[in-house]
Backbone as a chain_set.jsonl record, in Angstrom:
{"seq": "MNQLSQKADPEQTLVDVKADQIDAFYFFEQGEVLEQQLKMASDTRADQIAVFEVAHPDQARKVIESSLEAMQQQNANYFPEEAAKLKQACIMNKGAIFAVVVGEAADAVCSAGLE", "coords": {"N": [[-2.873, 11.299, 2.314], [-5.706, 11.72, 1.795], [-5.479, 12.924, -0.806], [-4.494, 11.155, -2.484], [-6.425, 9.075, -2.017], [-8.543, 10.483, -3.39], [-7.761, 10.461, -5.936], [-7.082, 7.784, -6.664], [-9.44, 6.225, -5.868], [-11.867, 7.216, -6.458], [-14.827, 6.938, -5.794], [-14.94, 6.019, -3.335], [-14.303, 3.503, -2.092], [-12.791, 2.044, -0.713], [-11.596, 1.119, 2.701], [-10.841, 2.07, 6.012], [-7.879, 1.034, 7.5], [-7.288, -0.123, 10.823], [-4.753, 1.337, 12.838], [-2.979, -0.683, 14.417], [-3.666, -2.921, 13.102], [-2.117, -2.766, 10.498], [0.483, -3.811, 10.656], [0.047, -6.365, 10.035], [0.02, -6.418, 7.402], [2.167, -4.761, 6.3], [5.748, -5.244, 6.6], [7.294, -3.763, 8.747], [10.18, -2.917, 10.819], [9.694, -2.808, 14.125], [9.404, 0.595, 15.581], [10.246, 1.862, 13.322], [8.308, 2.878, 11.571], [6.884, 6.081, 11.514], [4.67, 7.18, 11.193], [1.155, 6.373, 9.805], [-0.992, 5.223, 7.411], [-3.495, 3.209, 6.198], [-5.793, 2.292, 3.556], [-8.026, -0.241, 2.208], [-9.611, -2.485, 0.105], [-12.747, -4.013, 1.161], [-13.71, -6.408, 0.404], [-12.673, -9.06, -1.726], [-10.957, -7.919, -3.249], [-7.461, -6.595, -4.093], [-7.14, -3.872, -4.018], [-5.545, -1.013, -2.616], [-4.527, 1.709, -0.812], [-1.668, 3.057, 0.835], [0.249, 4.852, 3.104], [3.156, 5.895, 4.456], [5.194, 7.372, 6.69], [8.645, 7.205, 7.447], [11.398, 6.365, 9.524], [13.853, 5.686, 8.507], [14.411, 6.073, 5.459], [15.805, 5.006, 3.375], [15.737, 1.995, 3.65], [13.073, 1.737, 3.582], [11.669, 1.029, 0.843], [12.549, -1.414, 0.362], [11.328, -2.867, 2.241], [8.53, -2.457, 1.65], [8.429, -3.554, -0.566], [8.915, -6.297, -0.267], [6.669, -6.913, 1.28], [4.718, -6.468, -0.328], [4.899, -8.344, -2.138], [4.729, -10.518, -0.582], [2.29, -10.269, -0.052], [0.997, -10.905, -2.711], [1.821, -13.438, -3.278], [0.163, -14.723, -1.659], [-2.349, -14.225, -2.7], [-1.934, -15.431, -5.281], [-2.898, -18.093, -5.981], [-5.843, -18.205, -5.547], [-6.931, -15.65, -6.279], [-5.905, -14.708, -8.814], [-5.882, -12.301, -10.573], [-5.928, -10.318, -8.908], [-3.287, -10.821, -7.592], [-2.028, -10.099, -9.986], [-2.365, -7.451, -9.815], [-1.161, -6.494, -7.59], [1.376, -7.13, -8.053], [1.902, -5.073, -10.022], [2.063, -3.015, -8.543], [2.311, 0.435, -7.601], [4.921, 2.297, -6.087], [5.748, 5.206, -4.602], [7.621, 7.958, -3.447], [8.871, 10.626, -1.53], [11.213, 11.9, 0.064], [10.806, 11.244, 3.617], [8.648, 10.127, 3.19], [6.336, 7.486, 2.003], [4.196, 6.05, -0.31], [2.005, 3.891, -1.409], [0.159, 2.299, -4.085], [-2.597, 0.413, -5.112], [-4.102, -0.968, -7.815], [-6.828, -0.674, -10.118], [-6.434, 2.158, -10.895], [-3.646, 2.851, -10.367], [-1.304, 3.373, -11.833], [-2.06, 5.759, -13.174], [-2.373, 7.439, -10.938], [0.107, 7.275, -9.874], [1.724, 8.296, -12.019], [0.989, 11.148, -11.56], [2.225, 11.531, -9.24], [3.704, 12.377, -5.772], [2.26, 14.907, -3.879]], "CA": [[-3.825, 10.178, 2.046], [-6.799, 12.22, 0.875], [-5.517, 13.366, -2.239], [-4.428, 9.954, -3.003], [-7.89, 8.554, -2.124], [-9.456, 11.026, -4.358], [-7.416, 10.007, -7.363], [-7.27, 6.161, -6.886], [-10.755, 5.498, -5.401], [-13.062, 8.353, -6.194], [-16.048, 6.438, -5.214], [-14.72, 5.93, -1.724], [-15.044, 2.095, -1.74], [-11.744, 1.372, 0.362], [-11.972, 1.296, 4.1], [-9.483, 2.663, 6.977], [-7.296, -0.2, 8.349], [-6.744, 0.432, 12.136], [-3.128, 1.368, 12.762], [-2.371, -1.796, 15.028], [-3.466, -4.029, 12.142], [-1.388, -2.535, 9.533], [1.807, -4.433, 10.611], [-0.385, -7.672, 9.199], [0.29, -6.369, 5.673], [3.74, -4.487, 5.813], [6.332, -5.858, 7.906], [8.328, -2.767, 9.081], [10.533, -3.298, 12.456], [9.188, -1.968, 15.359], [9.89, 2.089, 15.639], [10.594, 2.329, 11.702], [7.128, 3.893, 11.079], [6.569, 7.349, 12.413], [3.149, 7.745, 10.995], [0.83, 5.331, 8.869], [-2.247, 5.182, 6.854], [-3.784, 2.368, 5.108], [-6.931, 1.869, 3.136], [-7.955, -1.373, 1.501], [-10.801, -3.17, -0.291], [-13.216, -4.706, 2.34], [-13.919, -7.563, -0.384], [-11.625, -10.127, -2.053], [-10.023, -7.135, -4.286], [-6.34, -6.242, -3.592], [-6.937, -2.635, -3.987], [-5.397, -0.316, -1.407], [-3.461, 3.103, -0.839], [-0.874, 3.009, 1.926], [1.168, 6.196, 3.092], [4.087, 5.92, 5.49], [6.505, 8.114, 7.194], [9.462, 6.499, 8.084], [12.691, 6.906, 10.237], [15.235, 5.197, 7.621], [13.981, 6.148, 3.833], [16.873, 4.083, 2.601], [15.353, 0.804, 3.931], [11.703, 1.491, 3.422], [11.431, 0.556, -0.279], [12.803, -3.165, 0.368], [10.379, -3.478, 3.047], [7.27, -2.417, 1.074], [8.614, -4.607, -1.953], [8.928, -7.608, 0.101], [5.521, -7.033, 1.774], [3.628, -6.587, -1.553], [5.432, -9.74, -2.804], [4.006, -11.661, 0.331], [0.388, -10.377, -0.66], [0.943, -11.399, -3.937], [1.703, -14.723, -3.258], [-1.046, -15.245, -0.947], [-3.424, -14.122, -3.86], [-1.698, -16.107, -6.529], [-3.694, -19.323, -6.217], [-7.208, -17.85, -5.391], [-7.39, -14.711, -6.915], [-4.821, -14.287, -9.765], [-6.015, -11.228, -11.172], [-5.51, -9.535, -7.74], [-2.056, -11.221, -7.483], [-1.275, -9.083, -10.994], [-2.797, -6.126, -9.612], [-0.019, -6.34, -6.323], [2.581, -7.164, -8.882], [2.188, -3.823, -10.74], [1.773, -1.749, -7.464], [3.315, 1.837, -7.573], [5.498, 2.842, -4.955], [6.187, 6.499, -4.716], [8.528, 8.408, -2.079], [9.183, 12.077, -1.311], [11.751, 12.024, 1.415], [10.911, 10.159, 4.518], [7.087, 9.744, 2.993], [6.176, 6.576, 1.025], [2.942, 5.728, -0.728], [1.683, 2.448, -2.054], [-1.158, 2.301, -4.658], [-2.705, -0.87, -5.799], [-5.65, -1.021, -8.207], [-6.976, -0.023, -11.572], [-5.624, 3.835, -11.138], [-2.081, 3.121, -9.856], [-0.401, 3.819, -12.974], [-2.534, 7.087, -13.237], [-2.003, 8.191, -9.712], [1.675, 7.194, -9.658], [2.312, 9.657, -12.963], [0.756, 12.416, -10.978], [3.468, 11.704, -8.188], [3.382, 12.876, -4.452], [2.449, 16.43, -3.974]], "C": [[-5.28, 10.701, 1.216], [-6.813, 12.47, -0.322], [-5.301, 11.947, -3.015], [-5.651, 9.007, -3.344], [-8.778, 8.806, -3.354], [-9.334, 10.689, -5.783], [-7.666, 8.52, -7.544], [-8.605, 5.526, -6.526], [-11.642, 6.541, -5.315], [-14.446, 7.826, -5.876], [-16.009, 5.888, -3.956], [-15.003, 4.315, -1.368], [-13.716, 1.302, -0.936], [-11.991, 1.941, 1.691], [-10.732, 1.426, 4.783], [-9.269, 1.045, 7.345], [-6.877, 0.391, 9.802], [-5.275, 0.213, 12.17], [-2.532, -0.047, 13.292], [-2.625, -3.103, 14.157], [-2.475, -4.002, 10.865], [-0.099, -3.457, 9.519], [1.088, -6.135, 10.073], [0.173, -7.743, 7.811], [1.836, -5.982, 5.245], [4.52, -4.684, 7.193], [7.59, -4.805, 8.258], [8.694, -3.252, 10.407], [10.091, -2.276, 13.306], [9.95, -0.429, 15.525], [10.109, 2.59, 14.319], [9.687, 3.113, 11.344], [6.709, 5.171, 12.122], [4.964, 7.658, 12.388], [2.771, 6.492, 9.726], [-0.587, 5.327, 8.647], [-2.459, 4.043, 6.09], [-5.391, 1.956, 4.828], [-7.013, 0.567, 2.356], [-9.358, -1.675, 1.347], [-11.324, -3.953, 0.781], [-13.775, -6.096, 1.583], [-12.617, -8.363, -0.967], [-10.561, -9.373, -2.978], [-8.638, -6.823, -3.385], [-6.117, -4.794, -3.285], [-6.83, -1.785, -2.55], [-4.434, 0.849, -1.635], [-3.033, 2.884, 0.807], [0.015, 4.301, 2.051], [1.902, 5.864, 4.623], [5.169, 7.037, 5.788], [7.508, 7.386, 7.973], [10.741, 6.851, 8.458], [13.993, 6.724, 9.202], [14.692, 5.046, 6.259], [14.605, 5.088, 2.886], [16.425, 2.426, 2.496], [14.075, 0.377, 3.736], [11.025, 0.627, 2.117], [11.47, -0.938, -0.306], [11.421, -3.761, 1.214], [9.085, -3.584, 2.342], [7.556, -3.427, -0.007], [8.241, -5.697, -1.295], [7.496, -7.934, 0.644], [4.636, -7.234, 0.708], [3.835, -7.866, -1.997], [4.64, -10.953, -1.877], [2.511, -11.667, 0.054], [0.29, -10.766, -1.934], [1.064, -12.946, -4.119], [0.611, -15.393, -2.474], [-2.275, -15.103, -1.782], [-3.248, -15.112, -4.664], [-2.518, -17.212, -6.759], [-5.146, -19.112, -6.338], [-7.486, -16.743, -6.145], [-6.075, -14.204, -7.846], [-4.666, -13.06, -10.618], [-5.653, -10.096, -10.142], [-3.945, -9.671, -7.644], [-1.27, -10.129, -8.73], [-1.195, -7.743, -10.543], [-1.345, -5.48, -8.229], [1.244, -6.263, -7.245], [3.078, -5.83, -9.612], [1.947, -2.722, -9.69], [2.744, -0.575, -7.801], [3.471, 2.219, -6.092], [6.093, 4.096, -5.422], [6.821, 7.017, -3.379], [8.953, 9.975, -2.413], [9.938, 12.1, 0.226], [11.603, 10.95, 2.163], [9.226, 9.583, 4.047], [7.228, 8.664, 1.72], [4.712, 6.308, 0.818], [3.087, 4.588, -1.858], [0.298, 2.721, -2.798], [-1.204, 1.227, -5.538], [-3.923, -1.077, -6.337], [-5.665, -0.31, -9.504], [-6.45, 1.268, -11.955], [-4.318, 3.787, -10.715], [-1.554, 3.387, -10.593], [-0.786, 5.339, -13.136], [-2.199, 8.041, -12.085], [-0.535, 8.345, -9.413], [2.189, 8.301, -10.83], [2.032, 10.896, -12.349], [1.961, 12.727, -9.988], [2.534, 12.185, -6.907], [3.429, 14.562, -4.623], [2.767, 16.746, -2.383]], "O": [[-5.773, 10.143, 0.235], [-7.82, 12.353, -1.021], [-5.906, 11.697, -4.057], [-5.894, 8.398, -4.387], [-9.429, 8.035, -4.059], [-10.229, 10.608, -6.624], [-8.367, 8.083, -8.456], [-8.845, 4.369, -6.872], [-12.186, 6.823, -4.247], [-15.241, 8.746, -5.685], [-16.989, 5.305, -3.492], [-15.803, 3.962, -0.501], [-13.743, 0.108, -0.638], [-12.503, 3.049, 1.85], [-9.676, 1.001, 4.312], [-10.104, 0.146, 7.444], [-6.133, 1.371, 9.842], [-4.667, -0.752, 11.707], [-1.629, -0.555, 12.627], [-2.01, -4.151, 14.353], [-2.101, -5.031, 10.302], [0.344, -3.834, 8.434], [1.905, -7.0, 9.757], [0.636, -8.716, 7.214], [2.536, -6.486, 4.367], [4.187, -4.442, 8.353], [8.755, -5.12, 8.013], [7.9, -3.864, 11.121], [10.16, -1.061, 13.12], [11.179, -0.445, 15.586], [10.161, 3.813, 14.189], [10.039, 4.14, 10.764], [6.306, 5.081, 13.282], [4.256, 8.185, 13.246], [3.565, 5.896, 8.999], [-1.365, 5.418, 9.596], [-1.599, 3.803, 5.242], [-6.102, 1.419, 5.677], [-5.963, 0.254, 1.794], [-10.22, -1.306, 2.145], [-10.507, -4.616, 1.419], [-14.322, -6.894, 2.344], [-11.527, -8.102, -0.458], [-9.547, -9.921, -3.41], [-8.689, -6.803, -2.156], [-5.222, -4.4, -2.537], [-7.654, -1.804, -1.635], [-3.649, 0.875, -2.582], [-3.796, 2.629, 1.739], [0.486, 4.757, 1.008], [1.295, 5.64, 5.67], [5.923, 7.436, 4.901], [7.23, 6.972, 9.099], [11.304, 7.678, 7.742], [14.94, 7.508, 9.146], [14.497, 3.896, 5.863], [14.086, 4.5, 1.937], [16.685, 1.722, 1.521], [13.73, -0.803, 3.683], [10.128, -0.207, 2.24], [10.619, -1.626, -0.869], [10.72, -4.736, 0.943], [8.496, -4.664, 2.363], [6.621, -4.192, -0.242], [7.18, -6.199, -1.666], [7.081, -9.086, 0.519], [3.801, -8.135, 0.782], [2.832, -8.532, -2.257], [4.115, -11.98, -2.306], [1.737, -12.619, -0.044], [-0.876, -11.008, -2.245], [0.471, -13.572, -4.997], [0.25, -16.548, -2.704], [-3.22, -15.86, -1.559], [-4.229, -15.811, -4.918], [-2.907, -17.3, -7.923], [-5.745, -19.778, -7.182], [-8.506, -16.896, -6.818], [-5.345, -13.302, -7.437], [-3.646, -12.772, -11.245], [-5.13, -9.051, -10.528], [-3.308, -8.618, -7.616], [-0.231, -9.506, -8.515], [-0.253, -6.983, -10.762], [-0.834, -4.365, -8.119], [2.048, -5.339, -7.122], [4.257, -5.518, -9.787], [1.647, -1.585, -10.052], [3.876, -0.77, -8.245], [2.627, 2.396, -5.213], [6.811, 4.157, -6.419], [6.518, 6.488, -2.31], [9.315, 10.344, -3.53], [9.35, 12.278, 1.293], [12.017, 9.846, 1.81], [8.734, 8.628, 4.647], [7.945, 8.828, 0.733], [3.995, 6.348, 1.818], [3.889, 4.426, -2.778], [-0.608, 3.302, -2.201], [-0.391, 0.958, -6.422], [-4.864, -1.353, -5.594], [-4.793, 0.451, -9.924], [-6.068, 1.522, -13.097], [-3.772, 4.89, -10.698], [-0.701, 4.091, -10.053], [0.135, 6.151, -13.229], [-1.822, 9.203, -12.243], [-0.035, 9.311, -8.837], [3.04, 9.128, -10.5], [2.834, 11.802, -12.576], [2.546, 13.807, -9.897], [1.315, 12.346, -6.847], [4.245, 15.265, -5.22], [2.986, 17.9, -2.015]]}, "num_chains": 1, "name": "protein.A"}
């Protein structure tokens, strides 16, 4: 998370989301996520960085994509530019670790990959 944060949000404008509140954004089944962290913009921006360690990597990408789609639909009417960011979110994975980057730097961060 620290490496992604430094790349995607060098000014540290994203704030930590409490673990028990992450379920409101990402719809994993109970017990599927072993570890998770989420940083989001505290204003109306859709910018975020999420990292998940999951029990079943083969299913995680679908859950992440559907969660991002739901966020995109929520933003579509009021913040179309933010919905566009969510549509272009970067999802990376390495084994059971998945990372999601939404924001201006998403492409650059994803090009660097997970370390």
